[in-house]
């Protein structure tokens, strides 16, 4: 995939996301893009776990979406693709009382250095109620191969 030095547009970002297997299964879509942030929307119907104790949300997938959107906010700000690995992903809190079927993941880049990048993610519901906050740190990888 070829990126030019500009922010993602919805089509380009959707194409990038379609390469991630869980994105289509969980019905994750681009909600908003700006120079400093990216917001993804996920439909919670796909995240429900049904048991004899009732239905609940499978929060395990939230970590993958947080990691993905945090990285995308950094790429969006850079305007070019840079391979990176996640050094740290810290989710600050969860709540169980979510009042809508949609969950939003808004990521903002915080700082980008030569080898490191940092971003902050807010997860919220349709009413704007905060579900989780997360911080992520990434290490840019060299694309050179050592034999």
Short mmCIF file of N, CA and C in Angstrom, two decimals, residues 46-146:
data_model
loop_
_atom_site.label_atom_id
_atom_site.label_comp_id
_atom_site.label_asym_id
_atom_site.label_seq_id
_atom_site.Cartn_x
_atom_site.Cartn_y
_atom_site.Cartn_z
N UNK A 46 -21.67 -7.54 17.70
CA UNK A 46 -20.69 -8.58 17.38
C UNK A 46 -19.82 -8.95 18.58
N UNK A 47 -19.83 -8.14 19.61
CA UNK A 47 -18.94 -8.33 20.76
C UNK A 47 -19.62 -9.02 21.92
N UNK A 48 -20.91 -9.32 21.79
CA UNK A 48 -21.65 -9.89 22.91
C UNK A 48 -21.30 -11.36 23.12
N UNK A 49 -21.18 -11.72 24.38
CA UNK A 49 -21.02 -13.11 24.78
C UNK A 49 -22.29 -13.51 25.53
N UNK A 50 -22.91 -14.58 25.09
CA UNK A 50 -24.14 -15.02 25.72
C UNK A 50 -23.83 -16.26 26.55
N UNK A 51 -24.25 -16.22 27.80
CA UNK A 51 -24.07 -17.39 28.67
C UNK A 51 -25.35 -17.58 29.47
N UNK A 52 -25.35 -18.57 30.35
CA UNK A 52 -26.53 -18.80 31.18
C UNK A 52 -26.76 -17.67 32.18
N UNK A 53 -25.78 -16.80 32.36
CA UNK A 53 -25.92 -15.65 33.26
C UNK A 53 -26.34 -14.39 32.52
N UNK A 54 -26.63 -14.50 31.22
CA UNK A 54 -27.05 -13.35 30.43
C UNK A 54 -25.99 -12.97 29.42
N UNK A 55 -26.17 -11.81 28.81
CA UNK A 55 -25.24 -11.34 27.79
C UNK A 55 -24.29 -10.30 28.38
N UNK A 56 -23.07 -10.34 27.94
CA UNK A 56 -22.08 -9.36 28.36
C UNK A 56 -21.15 -9.06 27.20
N UNK A 57 -20.37 -8.03 27.33
CA UNK A 57 -19.46 -7.64 26.26
C UNK A 57 -18.12 -8.33 26.44
N UNK A 58 -17.58 -8.84 25.34
CA UNK A 58 -16.24 -9.43 25.34
C UNK A 58 -15.24 -8.29 25.21
N UNK A 59 -14.63 -7.90 26.31
CA UNK A 59 -13.71 -6.77 26.31
C UNK A 59 -12.34 -7.12 25.74
N UNK A 60 -12.05 -8.38 25.50
CA UNK A 60 -10.74 -8.76 24.98
C UNK A 60 -10.42 -8.11 23.65
N UNK A 61 -11.41 -7.92 22.80
CA UNK A 61 -11.17 -7.32 21.50
C UNK A 61 -10.87 -5.83 21.58
N UNK A 62 -11.27 -5.20 22.68
CA UNK A 62 -11.04 -3.77 22.82
C UNK A 62 -9.55 -3.44 22.77
N UNK A 63 -8.72 -4.31 23.34
CA UNK A 63 -7.28 -4.05 23.35
C UNK A 63 -6.71 -3.99 21.93
N UNK A 64 -7.16 -4.88 21.05
CA UNK A 64 -6.70 -4.87 19.66
C UNK A 64 -7.11 -3.61 18.93
N UNK A 65 -8.35 -3.18 19.15
CA UNK A 65 -8.84 -1.97 18.49
C UNK A 65 -8.11 -0.75 19.03
N UNK A 66 -7.87 -0.69 20.34
CA UNK A 66 -7.13 0.44 20.93
C UNK A 66 -5.73 0.51 20.34
N UNK A 67 -5.06 -0.63 20.26
CA UNK A 67 -3.70 -0.67 19.71
C UNK A 67 -3.70 -0.21 18.25
N UNK A 68 -4.66 -0.67 17.49
CA UNK A 68 -4.75 -0.31 16.07
C UNK A 68 -5.00 1.18 15.87
N UNK A 69 -5.99 1.73 16.55
CA UNK A 69 -6.33 3.14 16.35
C UNK A 69 -5.22 4.05 16.89
N UNK A 70 -4.53 3.63 17.96
CA UNK A 70 -3.41 4.42 18.48
C UNK A 70 -2.30 4.52 17.44
N UNK A 71 -2.01 3.43 16.78
CA UNK A 71 -0.98 3.40 15.73
C UNK A 71 -1.42 4.21 14.51
N UNK A 72 -2.69 4.11 14.14
CA UNK A 72 -3.19 4.85 12.98
C UNK A 72 -3.12 6.36 13.20
N UNK A 73 -3.35 6.82 14.42
CA UNK A 73 -3.24 8.26 14.70
C UNK A 73 -1.82 8.75 14.47
N UNK A 74 -0.85 7.92 14.81
CA UNK A 74 0.56 8.27 14.59
C UNK A 74 0.87 8.29 13.10
N UNK A 75 0.45 7.25 12.38
CA UNK A 75 0.68 7.23 10.92
C UNK A 75 0.01 8.40 10.25
N UNK A 76 -1.19 8.72 10.69
CA UNK A 76 -1.93 9.84 10.12
C UNK A 76 -1.16 11.14 10.30
N UNK A 77 -0.59 11.35 11.48
CA UNK A 77 0.16 12.57 11.72
C UNK A 77 1.46 12.61 10.91
N UNK A 78 2.14 11.45 10.82
CA UNK A 78 3.38 11.39 10.04
C UNK A 78 3.13 11.59 8.55
N UNK A 79 2.00 11.07 8.07
CA UNK A 79 1.69 11.17 6.66
C UNK A 79 2.39 10.13 5.80
N UNK A 80 3.16 9.25 6.42
CA UNK A 80 3.84 8.18 5.70
C UNK A 80 3.76 6.90 6.54
N UNK A 81 3.94 5.78 5.88
CA UNK A 81 3.92 4.51 6.61
C UNK A 81 5.28 4.27 7.25
N UNK A 82 5.28 3.95 8.54
CA UNK A 82 6.48 3.55 9.26
C UNK A 82 6.11 2.33 10.08
N UNK A 83 6.85 1.26 9.88
CA UNK A 83 6.61 0.04 10.64
C UNK A 83 6.98 0.27 12.10
N UNK A 84 6.14 -0.23 13.02
CA UNK A 84 6.39 -0.03 14.44
C UNK A 84 5.89 -1.22 15.24
N UNK A 85 6.44 -1.39 16.42
CA UNK A 85 5.96 -2.40 17.36
C UNK A 85 5.44 -1.68 18.60
N UNK A 86 4.47 -2.28 19.25
CA UNK A 86 3.91 -1.70 20.46
C UNK A 86 4.82 -2.01 21.63
N UNK A 87 5.31 -0.97 22.29
CA UNK A 87 6.13 -1.15 23.50
C UNK A 87 5.27 -1.24 24.75
N UNK A 88 4.24 -0.43 24.79
CA UNK A 88 3.40 -0.35 25.98
C UNK A 88 1.98 0.01 25.57
N UNK A 89 1.03 -0.68 26.18
CA UNK A 89 -0.39 -0.36 25.98
C UNK A 89 -1.05 -0.47 27.34
N UNK A 90 -1.41 0.67 27.91
CA UNK A 90 -1.99 0.70 29.25
C UNK A 90 -3.43 1.22 29.17
N UNK A 91 -4.37 0.37 29.57
CA UNK A 91 -5.77 0.75 29.60
C UNK A 91 -6.10 1.14 31.03
N UNK A 92 -6.59 2.36 31.22
CA UNK A 92 -6.77 2.90 32.56
C UNK A 92 -8.02 2.43 33.28
N UNK A 93 -9.16 2.34 32.60
CA UNK A 93 -10.36 1.87 33.31
C UNK A 93 -11.41 1.37 32.33
N UNK A 94 -12.31 0.56 32.84
CA UNK A 94 -13.48 0.08 32.08
C UNK A 94 -14.73 0.36 32.90
N UNK A 95 -15.84 0.50 32.21
CA UNK A 95 -17.15 0.47 32.87
C UNK A 95 -17.98 -0.57 32.14
N UNK A 96 -18.98 -1.11 32.78
CA UNK A 96 -19.83 -2.12 32.16
C UNK A 96 -21.15 -1.56 31.66
N UNK A 97 -21.50 -0.38 32.10
CA UNK A 97 -22.80 0.22 31.77
C UNK A 97 -22.68 1.03 30.47
N UNK A 98 -22.85 0.36 29.35
CA UNK A 98 -22.76 1.03 28.05
C UNK A 98 -24.18 1.17 27.51
N UNK A 99 -24.56 2.40 27.17
CA UNK A 99 -25.96 2.68 26.86
C UNK A 99 -26.32 2.62 25.37
N UNK A 100 -25.40 2.24 24.50
CA UNK A 100 -25.73 2.17 23.08
C UNK A 100 -25.04 0.96 22.44
N UNK A 101 -25.39 0.67 21.21
CA UNK A 101 -24.79 -0.44 20.49
C UNK A 101 -23.48 -0.07 19.82
N UNK A 102 -23.12 1.19 19.84
CA UNK A 102 -21.88 1.62 19.20
C UNK A 102 -20.87 2.08 20.24
N UNK A 103 -19.62 1.74 19.98
CA UNK A 103 -18.51 2.16 20.82
C UNK A 103 -17.54 2.92 19.92
N UNK A 104 -17.00 4.03 20.40
CA UNK A 104 -16.10 4.87 19.63
C UNK A 104 -14.71 4.85 20.24
N UNK A 105 -13.70 4.82 19.38
CA UNK A 105 -12.29 4.78 19.78
C UNK A 105 -11.61 5.99 19.15
N UNK A 106 -11.33 7.01 19.95
CA UNK A 106 -10.69 8.21 19.42
C UNK A 106 -9.24 8.24 19.87
N UNK A 107 -8.33 8.24 18.90
CA UNK A 107 -6.90 8.26 19.20
C UNK A 107 -6.29 9.57 18.74
N UNK A 108 -5.42 10.12 19.58
CA UNK A 108 -4.69 11.34 19.26
C UNK A 108 -3.21 11.07 19.47
N UNK A 109 -2.41 11.51 18.51
CA UNK A 109 -0.98 11.36 18.71
C UNK A 109 -0.57 12.37 19.77
N UNK A 110 0.38 11.99 20.61
CA UNK A 110 0.86 12.88 21.67
C UNK A 110 2.24 13.44 21.32
N UNK A 111 3.15 12.55 20.99
CA UNK A 111 4.52 12.96 20.69
C UNK A 111 5.13 11.95 19.74
N UNK A 112 5.91 12.45 18.80
CA UNK A 112 6.64 11.59 17.89
C UNK A 112 8.10 12.00 17.93
N UNK A 113 8.95 11.04 18.22
CA UNK A 113 10.39 11.27 18.23
C UNK A 113 11.01 10.42 17.13
N UNK A 114 12.32 10.44 17.02
CA UNK A 114 13.00 9.72 15.95
C UNK A 114 12.67 8.22 15.96
N UNK A 115 12.73 7.60 17.13
CA UNK A 115 12.49 6.15 17.21
C UNK A 115 11.21 5.78 17.96
N UNK A 116 10.60 6.73 18.67
CA UNK A 116 9.44 6.43 19.50
C UNK A 116 8.26 7.32 19.13
N UNK A 117 7.06 6.80 19.43
CA UNK A 117 5.85 7.59 19.24
C UNK A 117 4.87 7.25 20.36
N UNK A 118 4.07 8.25 20.75
CA UNK A 118 3.13 8.08 21.84
C UNK A 118 1.75 8.57 21.40
N UNK A 119 0.72 7.87 21.83
CA UNK A 119 -0.64 8.31 21.54
C UNK A 119 -1.55 8.02 22.73
N UNK A 120 -2.71 8.66 22.71
CA UNK A 120 -3.69 8.52 23.78
C UNK A 120 -5.03 8.17 23.15
N UNK A 121 -5.74 7.22 23.74
CA UNK A 121 -7.01 6.75 23.19
C UNK A 121 -8.11 6.91 24.24
N UNK A 122 -9.23 7.45 23.80
CA UNK A 122 -10.43 7.52 24.63
C UNK A 122 -11.48 6.63 23.98
N UNK A 123 -12.05 5.73 24.76
CA UNK A 123 -13.14 4.87 24.29
C UNK A 123 -14.41 5.39 24.94
N UNK A 124 -15.44 5.66 24.13
CA UNK A 124 -16.67 6.22 24.67
C UNK A 124 -17.87 5.69 23.93
N UNK A 125 -19.06 5.83 24.53
CA UNK A 125 -20.28 5.36 23.89
C UNK A 125 -20.95 6.51 23.14
N UNK A 126 -22.10 6.24 22.56
CA UNK A 126 -22.82 7.22 21.74
C UNK A 126 -23.17 8.49 22.54
N UNK A 127 -23.41 8.33 23.83
CA UNK A 127 -23.74 9.47 24.69
C UNK A 127 -22.51 10.25 25.14
N UNK A 128 -21.31 9.80 24.74
CA UNK A 128 -20.08 10.47 25.13
C UNK A 128 -19.54 10.01 26.48
N UNK A 129 -20.19 8.99 27.09
CA UNK A 129 -19.72 8.47 28.38
C UNK A 129 -18.44 7.69 28.17
N UNK A 130 -17.42 8.05 28.94
CA UNK A 130 -16.11 7.39 28.82
C UNK A 130 -16.19 5.95 29.31
N UNK A 131 -15.69 5.04 28.48
CA UNK A 131 -15.66 3.61 28.80
C UNK A 131 -14.25 3.21 29.23
N UNK A 132 -13.25 3.76 28.55
CA UNK A 132 -11.86 3.46 28.88
C UNK A 132 -10.96 4.56 28.35
N UNK A 133 -9.81 4.70 28.98
CA UNK A 133 -8.75 5.59 28.51
C UNK A 133 -7.50 4.74 28.39
N UNK A 134 -6.70 5.01 27.39
CA UNK A 134 -5.49 4.21 27.20
C UNK A 134 -4.35 5.08 26.69
N UNK A 135 -3.15 4.67 27.03
CA UNK A 135 -1.96 5.30 26.47
C UNK A 135 -1.13 4.22 25.79
N UNK A 136 -0.50 4.58 24.69
CA UNK A 136 0.28 3.61 23.92
C UNK A 136 1.62 4.21 23.55
N UNK A 137 2.64 3.37 23.55
CA UNK A 137 3.98 3.78 23.11
C UNK A 137 4.43 2.79 22.05
N UNK A 138 5.03 3.31 21.00
CA UNK A 138 5.48 2.49 19.88
C UNK A 138 6.95 2.74 19.59
N UNK A 139 7.63 1.73 19.12
CA UNK A 139 9.02 1.81 18.68
C UNK A 139 9.02 1.59 17.18
N UNK A 140 9.56 2.55 16.44
CA UNK A 140 9.65 2.39 14.99
C UNK A 140 10.71 1.35 14.66
N UNK A 141 10.37 0.46 13.76
CA UNK A 141 11.28 -0.60 13.34
C UNK A 141 12.01 -0.19 12.08
N UNK A 142 13.25 -0.60 11.97
CA UNK A 142 14.01 -0.39 10.76
C UNK A 142 13.54 -1.40 9.72
N UNK A 143 13.44 -0.97 8.49
CA UNK A 143 12.99 -1.87 7.43
C UNK A 143 14.16 -2.63 6.81
N UNK A 144 15.35 -2.47 7.36
CA UNK A 144 16.52 -3.18 6.87
C UNK A 144 16.53 -4.59 7.43
N UNK A 145 17.00 -5.54 6.63
CA UNK A 145 17.09 -6.92 7.07
C UNK A 145 18.55 -7.28 7.32
N UNK A 146 18.79 -7.91 8.44
CA UNK A 146 20.13 -8.33 8.80
C UNK A 146 20.22 -9.83 8.61
#
